[in-house]
DNA sequence: GCTTACATGTAATAGGTTACATGATTCT
DNA sequence: AGAATCATGTAACCTATTACATGTAAGC
């Protein structure tokens, strides 16, 4: 999904400014599977306006960078529908954490364990963030997605918590086969 | 992680050509959280060679595009270690599927359900792919990651399978509040 | 008074993806 | 003989990130 479609999707919930779109995208559920900066949003909104997909009106002309509210047009709505109807392109995950973990054998055991602890803390934060934003009950899809998010984060968290100590043992056994110093 | 680090990591398992690196990256476990094309790999290897991080030797000089084997140098190894020791930057997931699902209320229920079925099939394929590649028992980190992958895919799959029918019901109830045609 | 949040936009850069270009070898 | 796989590389393009540039309003 390109930034234009992203903007259209957010605008389908109601008119908004570029700044507000960015804020919406920063919060769950969007922040869980998308990320975009101002540098992508503003140009996208301009092109969308040129193409007639959104109607832009200056809301606060007195203010210097006037707040520009963008509203979906019929053209924009049908474009969004079309984009959404396409077969979704495969997920793209870039995870430095997972990548590092895969090569954890090259690193000092303590460092690996620290990274896992940090990840556990992050997942806890994300999970409570997800749980905090209750989906609207009138949207079956939002409810479904909410549950999926909870399952995903909860499952990973659970795994990390339950297998951390085993990894710690195995790692220390591998790094000290004979008998180095035991504790630090 | 940029492509250069990716190449160094693959080369830490042993010398390889650019083509072989690409193949390795296409398979689990790498393919689960990374993706890179030839257009990124070959330039990266050239720069790595210029920087002295890898030693490149033409393996089959008779063949026209000679097979070029790249081997990690000490410089390359310490560079890899350094990159791996950094605090991992946050995961970046771009999921058209999740994005579409979030806006599923705008789409015909049947289309949403079809997408979920397709996703279930994809996840089944990925899970069996992950389960097929048994990690080396001597690498605690690889074993840990393998378990994490299984937990992740298994958990998502389980959720989708168990909640699909509920979503179908809710979606049809929402789209036909009174009494449209029942079946198609 | 200072800092944070609001608010928009441009320009430079870096990076990756796609398409192109070429050719050998192996399998069917 | 033809297709698929092996094998490397360049160039164009597209996109996103980053830094820059500017200014207001609200809260501390």
PDB file of N, CA, C and O in Angstrom, chain A residues 1 6 9 30 33-36 81 84 86 89 91-96 99-106 115 119 139-141 144 147-148 151-152 159-160 163, chain B residues 1 9 30 33-36 81 84 86 89 91-96 99-107 115 119 139-141 144-145 147-148 151-152 159-160 163:
ATOM      1  N   UNK A   1       0.844  -1.205   0.000  1.00  0.00           N
ATOM      2  CA  UNK A   1       0.000   0.000   0.000  1.00  0.00           C
ATOM      3  C   UNK A   1       0.876   1.250   0.000  1.00  0.00           C
ATOM      4  O   UNK A   1       1.712   1.404   0.876  1.00  0.00           O
ATOM      5  N   UNK A   6      -2.994   4.954   1.929  1.00  0.00           N
ATOM      6  CA  UNK A   6      -3.000   5.110   3.378  1.00  0.00           C
ATOM      7  C   UNK A   6      -3.803   6.348   3.781  1.00  0.00           C
ATOM      8  O   UNK A   6      -4.645   6.297   4.683  1.00  0.00           O
ATOM      9  N   UNK A   9      -7.487   5.943   3.181  1.00  0.00           N
ATOM     10  CA  UNK A   9      -8.094   5.076   4.186  1.00  0.00           C
ATOM     11  C   UNK A   9      -8.396   5.845   5.466  1.00  0.00           C
ATOM     12  O   UNK A   9      -9.479   5.727   6.036  1.00  0.00           O
ATOM     13  N   UNK A  30      -3.222   1.401  13.338  1.00  0.00           N
ATOM     14  CA  UNK A  30      -2.368   1.632  12.165  1.00  0.00           C
ATOM     15  C   UNK A  30      -0.889   1.417  12.439  1.00  0.00           C
ATOM     16  O   UNK A  30      -0.181   0.837  11.635  1.00  0.00           O
ATOM     17  N   UNK A  33       1.154  -1.911  11.751  1.00  0.00           N
ATOM     18  CA  UNK A  33       1.570  -2.492  10.466  1.00  0.00           C
ATOM     19  C   UNK A  33       1.829  -1.466   9.385  1.00  0.00           C
ATOM     20  O   UNK A  33       1.843  -1.780   8.207  1.00  0.00           O
ATOM     21  N   UNK A  34       2.058  -0.234   9.792  1.00  0.00           N
ATOM     22  CA  UNK A  34       2.387   0.805   8.823  1.00  0.00           C
ATOM     23  C   UNK A  34       3.254   1.845   9.502  1.00  0.00           C
ATOM     24  O   UNK A  34       3.189   2.021  10.707  1.00  0.00           O
ATOM     25  N   UNK A  35       4.027   2.543   8.747  1.00  0.00           N
ATOM     26  CA  UNK A  35       4.685   3.730   9.271  1.00  0.00           C
ATOM     27  C   UNK A  35       5.046   4.672   8.139  1.00  0.00           C
ATOM     28  O   UNK A  35       5.489   4.255   7.082  1.00  0.00           O
ATOM     29  N   UNK A  36       4.802   5.927   8.364  1.00  0.00           N
ATOM     30  CA  UNK A  36       4.987   6.921   7.317  1.00  0.00           C
ATOM     31  C   UNK A  36       5.321   8.249   7.964  1.00  0.00           C
ATOM     32  O   UNK A  36       4.838   8.562   9.046  1.00  0.00           O
ATOM     33  N   UNK A  81     -11.644   1.917  -2.586  1.00  0.00           N
ATOM     34  CA  UNK A  81     -12.292   0.602  -2.720  1.00  0.00           C
ATOM     35  C   UNK A  81     -11.528  -0.284  -3.684  1.00  0.00           C
ATOM     36  O   UNK A  81     -11.328  -1.478  -3.433  1.00  0.00           O
ATOM     37  N   UNK A  84      -8.287  -1.489  -2.144  1.00  0.00           N
ATOM     38  CA  UNK A  84      -8.557  -2.458  -1.091  1.00  0.00           C
ATOM     39  C   UNK A  84      -9.003  -3.818  -1.662  1.00  0.00           C
ATOM     40  O   UNK A  84      -8.812  -4.860  -1.020  1.00  0.00           O
ATOM     41  N   UNK A  86      -7.858  -5.252  -4.349  1.00  0.00           N
ATOM     42  CA  UNK A  86      -6.745  -6.002  -4.937  1.00  0.00           C
ATOM     43  C   UNK A  86      -6.280  -7.092  -3.977  1.00  0.00           C
ATOM     44  O   UNK A  86      -6.385  -6.935  -2.764  1.00  0.00           O
ATOM     45  N   UNK A  89      -0.560  -7.649  -1.450  1.00  0.00           N
ATOM     46  CA  UNK A  89       0.813  -8.104  -1.687  1.00  0.00           C
ATOM     47  C   UNK A  89       1.358  -8.671  -0.377  1.00  0.00           C
ATOM     48  O   UNK A  89       0.902  -8.299   0.696  1.00  0.00           O
ATOM     49  N   UNK A  91       3.175  -9.741   3.023  1.00  0.00           N
ATOM     50  CA  UNK A  91       3.687  -8.953   4.138  1.00  0.00           C
ATOM     51  C   UNK A  91       5.189  -8.771   4.022  1.00  0.00           C
ATOM     52  O   UNK A  91       5.894  -9.667   3.568  1.00  0.00           O
ATOM     53  N   UNK A  92       5.633  -7.621   4.438  1.00  0.00           N
ATOM     54  CA  UNK A  92       7.071  -7.406   4.472  1.00  0.00           C
ATOM     55  C   UNK A  92       7.499  -7.018   5.860  1.00  0.00           C
ATOM     56  O   UNK A  92       7.161  -5.951   6.351  1.00  0.00           O
ATOM     57  N   UNK A  93       8.240  -7.915   6.454  1.00  0.00           N
ATOM     58  CA  UNK A  93       8.740  -7.665   7.797  1.00  0.00           C
ATOM     59  C   UNK A  93      10.239  -7.468   7.728  1.00  0.00           C
ATOM     60  O   UNK A  93      10.948  -8.234   7.086  1.00  0.00           O
ATOM     61  N   UNK A  94      10.696  -6.410   8.350  1.00  0.00           N
ATOM     62  CA  UNK A  94      12.140  -6.201   8.523  1.00  0.00           C
ATOM     63  C   UNK A  94      12.400  -6.133  10.002  1.00  0.00           C
ATOM     64  O   UNK A  94      12.028  -5.169  10.657  1.00  0.00           O
ATOM     65  N   UNK A  95      12.979  -7.184  10.518  1.00  0.00           N
ATOM     66  CA  UNK A  95      13.190  -7.228  11.953  1.00  0.00           C
ATOM     67  C   UNK A  95      14.660  -7.405  12.300  1.00  0.00           C
ATOM     68  O   UNK A  95      15.226  -8.483  12.148  1.00  0.00           O
ATOM     69  N   UNK A  96      15.256  -6.329  12.760  1.00  0.00           N
ATOM     70  CA  UNK A  96      16.650  -6.411  13.205  1.00  0.00           C
ATOM     71  C   UNK A  96      16.769  -7.321  14.411  1.00  0.00           C
ATOM     72  O   UNK A  96      17.769  -8.024  14.575  1.00  0.00           O
ATOM     73  N   UNK A  99      16.747 -10.903  13.288  1.00  0.00           N
ATOM     74  CA  UNK A  99      17.989 -11.118  12.554  1.00  0.00           C
ATOM     75  C   UNK A  99      19.169 -11.270  13.507  1.00  0.00           C
ATOM     76  O   UNK A  99      20.002 -12.170  13.359  1.00  0.00           O
ATOM     77  N   UNK A 100      19.226 -10.385  14.484  1.00  0.00           N
ATOM     78  CA  UNK A 100      20.293 -10.451  15.474  1.00  0.00           C
ATOM     79  C   UNK A 100      20.208 -11.741  16.276  1.00  0.00           C
ATOM     80  O   UNK A 100      21.208 -12.411  16.522  1.00  0.00           O
ATOM     81  N   UNK A 101      18.997 -12.080  16.646  1.00  0.00           N
ATOM     82  CA  UNK A 101      18.784 -13.290  17.433  1.00  0.00           C
ATOM     83  C   UNK A 101      19.272 -14.529  16.684  1.00  0.00           C
ATOM     84  O   UNK A 101      19.873 -15.429  17.282  1.00  0.00           O
ATOM     85  N   UNK A 102      19.036 -14.540  15.379  1.00  0.00           N
ATOM     86  CA  UNK A 102      19.475 -15.676  14.569  1.00  0.00           C
ATOM     87  C   UNK A 102      20.986 -15.850  14.632  1.00  0.00           C
ATOM     88  O   UNK A 102      21.495 -16.960  14.531  1.00  0.00           O
ATOM     89  N   UNK A 103      21.690 -14.735  14.800  1.00  0.00           N
ATOM     90  CA  UNK A 103      23.149 -14.800  14.868  1.00  0.00           C
ATOM     91  C   UNK A 103      23.659 -14.595  16.287  1.00  0.00           C
ATOM     92  O   UNK A 103      24.803 -14.203  16.493  1.00  0.00           O
ATOM     93  N   UNK A 104      22.768 -14.862  17.225  1.00  0.00           N
ATOM     94  CA  UNK A 104      23.112 -14.644  18.621  1.00  0.00           C
ATOM     95  C   UNK A 104      24.298 -15.452  19.100  1.00  0.00           C
ATOM     96  O   UNK A 104      24.960 -15.073  20.068  1.00  0.00           O
ATOM     97  N   UNK A 105      24.585 -16.541  18.413  1.00  0.00           N
ATOM     98  CA  UNK A 105      25.715 -17.384  18.819  1.00  0.00           C
ATOM     99  C   UNK A 105      27.051 -16.664  18.678  1.00  0.00           C
ATOM    100  O   UNK A 105      28.032 -17.038  19.304  1.00  0.00           O
ATOM    101  N   UNK A 106      27.059 -15.619  17.824  1.00  0.00           N
ATOM    102  CA  UNK A 106      28.288 -14.855  17.631  1.00  0.00           C
ATOM    103  C   UNK A 106      28.495 -13.824  18.732  1.00  0.00           C
ATOM    104  O   UNK A 106      29.563 -13.248  18.858  1.00  0.00           O
ATOM    105  N   UNK A 115      18.819  -8.203  25.060  1.00  0.00           N
ATOM    106  CA  UNK A 115      17.951  -7.847  23.928  1.00  0.00           C
ATOM    107  C   UNK A 115      16.588  -8.499  24.073  1.00  0.00           C
ATOM    108  O   UNK A 115      15.563  -7.903  23.748  1.00  0.00           O
ATOM    109  N   UNK A 119      13.022  -6.719  24.415  1.00  0.00           N
ATOM    110  CA  UNK A 119      11.914  -7.064  23.529  1.00  0.00           C
ATOM    111  C   UNK A 119      10.657  -7.416  24.323  1.00  0.00           C
ATOM    112  O   UNK A 119       9.546  -7.043  23.953  1.00  0.00           O
ATOM    113  N   UNK A 139     -18.072  -2.648  14.176  1.00  0.00           N
ATOM    114  CA  UNK A 139     -17.210  -3.037  13.061  1.00  0.00           C
ATOM    115  C   UNK A 139     -16.637  -4.427  13.282  1.00  0.00           C
ATOM    116  O   UNK A 139     -15.649  -4.605  13.998  1.00  0.00           O
ATOM    117  N   UNK A 140     -17.242  -5.449  12.689  1.00  0.00           N
ATOM    118  CA  UNK A 140     -16.778  -6.824  12.902  1.00  0.00           C
ATOM    119  C   UNK A 140     -15.314  -7.004  12.529  1.00  0.00           C
ATOM    120  O   UNK A 140     -14.581  -7.726  13.210  1.00  0.00           O
ATOM    121  N   UNK A 141     -14.898  -6.316  11.464  1.00  0.00           N
ATOM    122  CA  UNK A 141     -13.512  -6.455  11.032  1.00  0.00           C
ATOM    123  C   UNK A 141     -12.545  -5.890  12.053  1.00  0.00           C
ATOM    124  O   UNK A 141     -11.491  -6.482  12.323  1.00  0.00           O
ATOM    125  N   UNK A 144     -12.312  -8.293  14.886  1.00  0.00           N
ATOM    126  CA  UNK A 144     -11.527  -9.457  14.455  1.00  0.00           C
ATOM    127  C   UNK A 144     -10.032  -9.137  14.493  1.00  0.00           C
ATOM    128  O   UNK A 144      -9.221  -9.905  15.024  1.00  0.00           O
ATOM    129  N   UNK A 147      -8.620  -8.818  18.009  1.00  0.00           N
ATOM    130  CA  UNK A 147      -8.338 -10.130  18.588  1.00  0.00           C
ATOM    131  C   UNK A 147      -7.073 -10.746  18.022  1.00  0.00           C
ATOM    132  O   UNK A 147      -6.279 -11.354  18.739  1.00  0.00           O
ATOM    133  N   UNK A 148      -6.869 -10.545  16.729  1.00  0.00           N
ATOM    134  CA  UNK A 148      -5.669 -11.077  16.088  1.00  0.00           C
ATOM    135  C   UNK A 148      -4.417 -10.428  16.661  1.00  0.00           C
ATOM    136  O   UNK A 148      -3.419 -11.100  16.944  1.00  0.00           O
ATOM    137  N   UNK A 151      -3.768 -11.807  20.099  1.00  0.00           N
ATOM    138  CA  UNK A 151      -3.240 -13.166  19.983  1.00  0.00           C
ATOM    139  C   UNK A 151      -1.769 -13.144  19.608  1.00  0.00           C
ATOM    140  O   UNK A 151      -0.937 -13.852  20.189  1.00  0.00           O
ATOM    141  N   UNK A 152      -1.458 -12.307  18.622  1.00  0.00           N
ATOM    142  CA  UNK A 152      -0.093 -12.240  18.124  1.00  0.00           C
ATOM    143  C   UNK A 152       0.882 -11.782  19.210  1.00  0.00           C
ATOM    144  O   UNK A 152       1.856 -12.469  19.518  1.00  0.00           O
ATOM    145  N   UNK A 159       5.809 -16.828  24.726  1.00  0.00           N
ATOM    146  CA  UNK A 159       6.934 -17.673  24.314  1.00  0.00           C
ATOM    147  C   UNK A 159       8.250 -17.148  24.874  1.00  0.00           C
ATOM    148  O   UNK A 159       9.055 -17.909  25.425  1.00  0.00           O
ATOM    149  N   UNK A 160       8.464 -15.847  24.725  1.00  0.00           N
ATOM    150  CA  UNK A 160       9.721 -15.259  25.194  1.00  0.00           C
ATOM    151  C   UNK A 160       9.885 -15.447  26.690  1.00  0.00           C
ATOM    152  O   UNK A 160      10.955 -15.818  27.177  1.00  0.00           O
ATOM    153  N   UNK A 163      10.583 -19.199  27.538  1.00  0.00           N
ATOM    154  CA  UNK A 163      11.773 -19.870  27.022  1.00  0.00           C
ATOM    155  C   UNK A 163      13.071 -19.135  27.284  1.00  0.00           C
ATOM    156  O   UNK A 163      14.143 -19.617  26.921  1.00  0.00           O
TER     157      UNK A 163
ATOM    158  N   UNK B   1      18.780  -3.218   9.379  1.00  0.00           N
ATOM    159  CA  UNK B   1      19.947  -3.870   8.799  1.00  0.00           C
ATOM    160  C   UNK B   1      20.022  -3.596   7.298  1.00  0.00           C
ATOM    161  O   UNK B   1      19.096  -3.908   6.566  1.00  0.00           O
ATOM    162  N   UNK B   9      26.416 -11.436   7.339  1.00  0.00           N
ATOM    163  CA  UNK B   9      25.831 -12.456   8.204  1.00  0.00           C
ATOM    164  C   UNK B   9      25.770 -13.804   7.500  1.00  0.00           C
ATOM    165  O   UNK B   9      26.124 -14.843   8.075  1.00  0.00           O
ATOM    166  N   UNK B  30      15.835 -16.902   7.038  1.00  0.00           N
ATOM    167  CA  UNK B  30      16.002 -15.520   6.602  1.00  0.00           C
ATOM    168  C   UNK B  30      14.768 -14.927   5.941  1.00  0.00           C
ATOM    169  O   UNK B  30      14.402 -13.782   6.203  1.00  0.00           O
ATOM    170  N   UNK B  33      11.987 -12.746   7.745  1.00  0.00           N
ATOM    171  CA  UNK B  33      12.065 -11.362   8.228  1.00  0.00           C
ATOM    172  C   UNK B  33      13.011 -10.482   7.427  1.00  0.00           C
ATOM    173  O   UNK B  33      13.444  -9.450   7.895  1.00  0.00           O
ATOM    174  N   UNK B  34      13.294 -10.895   6.205  1.00  0.00           N
ATOM    175  CA  UNK B  34      14.156 -10.081   5.346  1.00  0.00           C
ATOM    176  C   UNK B  34      13.790 -10.344   3.897  1.00  0.00           C
ATOM    177  O   UNK B  34      13.308 -11.404   3.568  1.00  0.00           O
ATOM    178  N   UNK B  35      14.062  -9.421   3.042  1.00  0.00           N
ATOM    179  CA  UNK B  35      13.971  -9.691   1.615  1.00  0.00           C
ATOM    180  C   UNK B  35      14.847  -8.717   0.854  1.00  0.00           C
ATOM    181  O   UNK B  35      14.894  -7.542   1.127  1.00  0.00           O
ATOM    182  N   UNK B  36      15.561  -9.250  -0.098  1.00  0.00           N
ATOM    183  CA  UNK B  36      16.530  -8.454  -0.831  1.00  0.00           C
ATOM    184  C   UNK B  36      16.684  -9.020  -2.230  1.00  0.00           C
ATOM    185  O   UNK B  36      16.583 -10.227  -2.432  1.00  0.00           O
ATOM    186  N   UNK B  81      30.019  -8.190  13.882  1.00  0.00           N
ATOM    187  CA  UNK B  81      29.821  -8.204  15.337  1.00  0.00           C
ATOM    188  C   UNK B  81      29.344  -6.843  15.842  1.00  0.00           C
ATOM    189  O   UNK B  81      28.439  -6.752  16.681  1.00  0.00           O
ATOM    190  N   UNK B  84      25.746  -6.233  14.842  1.00  0.00           N
ATOM    191  CA  UNK B  84      24.854  -7.100  15.609  1.00  0.00           C
ATOM    192  C   UNK B  84      24.730  -6.642  17.067  1.00  0.00           C
ATOM    193  O   UNK B  84      23.713  -6.914  17.723  1.00  0.00           O
ATOM    194  N   UNK B  86      24.611  -3.565  18.116  1.00  0.00           N
ATOM    195  CA  UNK B  86      23.784  -2.367  18.258  1.00  0.00           C
ATOM    196  C   UNK B  86      22.394  -2.745  18.753  1.00  0.00           C
ATOM    197  O   UNK B  86      21.923  -3.844  18.484  1.00  0.00           O
ATOM    198  N   UNK B  89      16.987  -1.728  15.726  1.00  0.00           N
ATOM    199  CA  UNK B  89      15.958  -0.726  15.431  1.00  0.00           C
ATOM    200  C   UNK B  89      14.606  -1.442  15.389  1.00  0.00           C
ATOM    201  O   UNK B  89      14.534  -2.630  15.119  1.00  0.00           O
ATOM    202  N   UNK B  91      11.051  -3.152  14.735  1.00  0.00           N
ATOM    203  CA  UNK B  91      10.544  -3.930  13.607  1.00  0.00           C
ATOM    204  C   UNK B  91       9.702  -3.058  12.696  1.00  0.00           C
ATOM    205  O   UNK B  91       8.999  -2.170  13.158  1.00  0.00           O
ATOM    206  N   UNK B  92       9.814  -3.366  11.433  1.00  0.00           N
ATOM    207  CA  UNK B  92       8.955  -2.665  10.494  1.00  0.00           C
ATOM    208  C   UNK B  92       8.135  -3.647   9.700  1.00  0.00           C
ATOM    209  O   UNK B  92       8.665  -4.392   8.885  1.00  0.00           O
ATOM    210  N   UNK B  93       6.869  -3.607   9.944  1.00  0.00           N
ATOM    211  CA  UNK B  93       5.954  -4.509   9.246  1.00  0.00           C
ATOM    212  C   UNK B  93       5.115  -3.681   8.297  1.00  0.00           C
ATOM    213  O   UNK B  93       4.587  -2.634   8.671  1.00  0.00           O
ATOM    214  N   UNK B  94       5.046  -4.129   7.058  1.00  0.00           N
ATOM    215  CA  UNK B  94       4.128  -3.528   6.105  1.00  0.00           C
ATOM    216  C   UNK B  94       3.206  -4.639   5.656  1.00  0.00           C
ATOM    217  O   UNK B  94       3.619  -5.545   4.940  1.00  0.00           O
ATOM    218  N   UNK B  95       1.975  -4.583   6.115  1.00  0.00           N
ATOM    219  CA  UNK B  95       1.050  -5.655   5.784  1.00  0.00           C
ATOM    220  C   UNK B  95      -0.198  -5.122   5.096  1.00  0.00           C
ATOM    221  O   UNK B  95      -1.057  -4.517   5.722  1.00  0.00           O
ATOM    222  N   UNK B  96      -0.261  -5.353   3.802  1.00  0.00           N
ATOM    223  CA  UNK B  96      -1.463  -4.971   3.069  1.00  0.00           C
ATOM    224  C   UNK B  96      -2.664  -5.764   3.549  1.00  0.00           C
ATOM    225  O   UNK B  96      -3.782  -5.261   3.565  1.00  0.00           O
ATOM    226  N   UNK B  99      -3.957  -4.265   6.734  1.00  0.00           N
ATOM    227  CA  UNK B  99      -4.502  -2.958   6.393  1.00  0.00           C
ATOM    228  C   UNK B  99      -5.867  -3.093   5.726  1.00  0.00           C
ATOM    229  O   UNK B  99      -6.820  -2.392   6.059  1.00  0.00           O
ATOM    230  N   UNK B 100      -5.960  -4.025   4.799  1.00  0.00           N
ATOM    231  CA  UNK B 100      -7.224  -4.257   4.111  1.00  0.00           C
ATOM    232  C   UNK B 100      -8.277  -4.764   5.093  1.00  0.00           C
ATOM    233  O   UNK B 100      -9.426  -4.324   5.074  1.00  0.00           O
ATOM    234  N   UNK B 101      -7.850  -5.661   5.946  1.00  0.00           N
ATOM    235  CA  UNK B 101      -8.767  -6.233   6.922  1.00  0.00           C
ATOM    236  C   UNK B 101      -9.344  -5.150   7.838  1.00  0.00           C
ATOM    237  O   UNK B 101     -10.527  -5.175   8.182  1.00  0.00           O
ATOM    238  N   UNK B 102      -8.510  -4.202   8.198  1.00  0.00           N
ATOM    239  CA  UNK B 102      -8.966  -3.112   9.054  1.00  0.00           C
ATOM    240  C   UNK B 102     -10.092  -2.322   8.402  1.00  0.00           C
ATOM    241  O   UNK B 102     -10.960  -1.784   9.072  1.00  0.00           O
ATOM    242  N   UNK B 103     -10.059  -2.271   7.069  1.00  0.00           N
ATOM    243  CA  UNK B 103     -11.093  -1.531   6.344  1.00  0.00           C
ATOM    244  C   UNK B 103     -12.069  -2.462   5.660  1.00  0.00           C
ATOM    245  O   UNK B 103     -12.725  -2.087   4.705  1.00  0.00           O
ATOM    246  N   UNK B 104     -12.129  -3.675   6.177  1.00  0.00           N
ATOM    247  CA  UNK B 104     -12.969  -4.690   5.569  1.00  0.00           C
ATOM    248  C   UNK B 104     -14.442  -4.337   5.523  1.00  0.00           C
ATOM    249  O   UNK B 104     -15.187  -4.844   4.688  1.00  0.00           O
ATOM    250  N   UNK B 105     -14.846  -3.437   6.407  1.00  0.00           N
ATOM    251  CA  UNK B 105     -16.255  -3.049   6.444  1.00  0.00           C
ATOM    252  C   UNK B 105     -16.687  -2.326   5.168  1.00  0.00           C
ATOM    253  O   UNK B 105     -17.862  -2.259   4.851  1.00  0.00           O
ATOM    254  N   UNK B 106     -15.686  -1.782   4.456  1.00  0.00           N
ATOM    255  CA  UNK B 106     -15.991  -1.078   3.212  1.00  0.00           C
ATOM    256  C   UNK B 106     -16.162  -2.042   2.042  1.00  0.00           C
ATOM    257  O   UNK B 106     -16.622  -1.656   0.978  1.00  0.00           O
ATOM    258  N   UNK B 107     -15.760  -3.286   2.255  1.00  0.00           N
ATOM    259  CA  UNK B 107     -15.749  -4.257   1.159  1.00  0.00           C
ATOM    260  C   UNK B 107     -16.892  -5.260   1.277  1.00  0.00           C
ATOM    261  O   UNK B 107     -17.468  -5.432   2.352  1.00  0.00           O
ATOM    262  N   UNK B 115     -10.115 -13.374   1.325  1.00  0.00           N
ATOM    263  CA  UNK B 115      -8.760 -12.960   1.686  1.00  0.00           C
ATOM    264  C   UNK B 115      -8.268 -13.699   2.919  1.00  0.00           C
ATOM    265  O   UNK B 115      -7.104 -14.080   2.995  1.00  0.00           O
ATOM    266  N   UNK B 119      -5.123 -16.177   3.243  1.00  0.00           N
ATOM    267  CA  UNK B 119      -4.107 -15.983   4.275  1.00  0.00           C
ATOM    268  C   UNK B 119      -3.874 -17.251   5.080  1.00  0.00           C
ATOM    269  O   UNK B 119      -2.745 -17.601   5.407  1.00  0.00           O
ATOM    270  N   UNK B 139      23.066 -24.843  18.068  1.00  0.00           N
ATOM    271  CA  UNK B 139      22.882 -23.404  18.128  1.00  0.00           C
ATOM    272  C   UNK B 139      21.634 -23.048  18.945  1.00  0.00           C
ATOM    273  O   UNK B 139      20.517 -23.098  18.441  1.00  0.00           O
ATOM    274  N   UNK B 140      21.826 -22.725  20.220  1.00  0.00           N
ATOM    275  CA  UNK B 140      20.673 -22.438  21.079  1.00  0.00           C
ATOM    276  C   UNK B 140      19.798 -21.320  20.527  1.00  0.00           C
ATOM    277  O   UNK B 140      18.570 -21.381  20.620  1.00  0.00           O
ATOM    278  N   UNK B 141      20.434 -20.319  19.926  1.00  0.00           N
ATOM    279  CA  UNK B 141      19.675 -19.195  19.392  1.00  0.00           C
ATOM    280  C   UNK B 141      18.785 -19.624  18.235  1.00  0.00           C
ATOM    281  O   UNK B 141      17.638 -19.199  18.127  1.00  0.00           O
ATOM    282  N   UNK B 144      15.868 -21.470  19.593  1.00  0.00           N
ATOM    283  CA  UNK B 144      14.953 -20.511  20.219  1.00  0.00           C
ATOM    284  C   UNK B 144      14.099 -19.804  19.160  1.00  0.00           C
ATOM    285  O   UNK B 144      12.877 -19.710  19.279  1.00  0.00           O
ATOM    286  N   UNK B 145      14.776 -19.360  18.109  1.00  0.00           N
ATOM    287  CA  UNK B 145      14.093 -18.640  17.036  1.00  0.00           C
ATOM    288  C   UNK B 145      13.112 -19.552  16.305  1.00  0.00           C
ATOM    289  O   UNK B 145      12.013 -19.131  15.927  1.00  0.00           O
ATOM    290  N   UNK B 147      11.489 -22.030  17.531  1.00  0.00           N
ATOM    291  CA  UNK B 147      10.301 -22.147  18.375  1.00  0.00           C
ATOM    292  C   UNK B 147       9.435 -20.902  18.308  1.00  0.00           C
ATOM    293  O   UNK B 147       8.202 -20.977  18.264  1.00  0.00           O
ATOM    294  N   UNK B 148      10.087 -19.760  18.261  1.00  0.00           N
ATOM    295  CA  UNK B 148       9.349 -18.501  18.177  1.00  0.00           C
ATOM    296  C   UNK B 148       8.554 -18.419  16.873  1.00  0.00           C
ATOM    297  O   UNK B 148       7.392 -18.009  16.867  1.00  0.00           O
ATOM    298  N   UNK B 151       5.579 -20.700  17.071  1.00  0.00           N
ATOM    299  CA  UNK B 151       4.566 -20.111  17.948  1.00  0.00           C
ATOM    300  C   UNK B 151       3.797 -19.012  17.227  1.00  0.00           C
ATOM    301  O   UNK B 151       2.572 -18.946  17.264  1.00  0.00           O
ATOM    302  N   UNK B 152       4.558 -18.164  16.541  1.00  0.00           N
ATOM    303  CA  UNK B 152       3.944 -17.046  15.838  1.00  0.00           C
ATOM    304  C   UNK B 152       2.977 -17.504  14.758  1.00  0.00           C
ATOM    305  O   UNK B 152       1.799 -17.148  14.754  1.00  0.00           O
ATOM    306  N   UNK B 159      -5.866 -18.652  15.390  1.00  0.00           N
ATOM    307  CA  UNK B 159      -6.850 -17.576  15.579  1.00  0.00           C
ATOM    308  C   UNK B 159      -7.739 -17.428  14.349  1.00  0.00           C
ATOM    309  O   UNK B 159      -8.963 -17.343  14.473  1.00  0.00           O
ATOM    310  N   UNK B 160      -7.110 -17.397  13.177  1.00  0.00           N
ATOM    311  CA  UNK B 160      -7.879 -17.208  11.948  1.00  0.00           C
ATOM    312  C   UNK B 160      -8.876 -18.340  11.749  1.00  0.00           C
ATOM    313  O   UNK B 160     -10.043 -18.113  11.407  1.00  0.00           O
ATOM    314  N   UNK B 163     -11.799 -18.082  14.366  1.00  0.00           N
ATOM    315  CA  UNK B 163     -12.663 -16.905  14.396  1.00  0.00           C
ATOM    316  C   UNK B 163     -13.276 -16.542  13.056  1.00  0.00           C
ATOM    317  O   UNK B 163     -14.033 -15.586  12.962  1.00  0.00           O
TER     318      UNK B 163
END
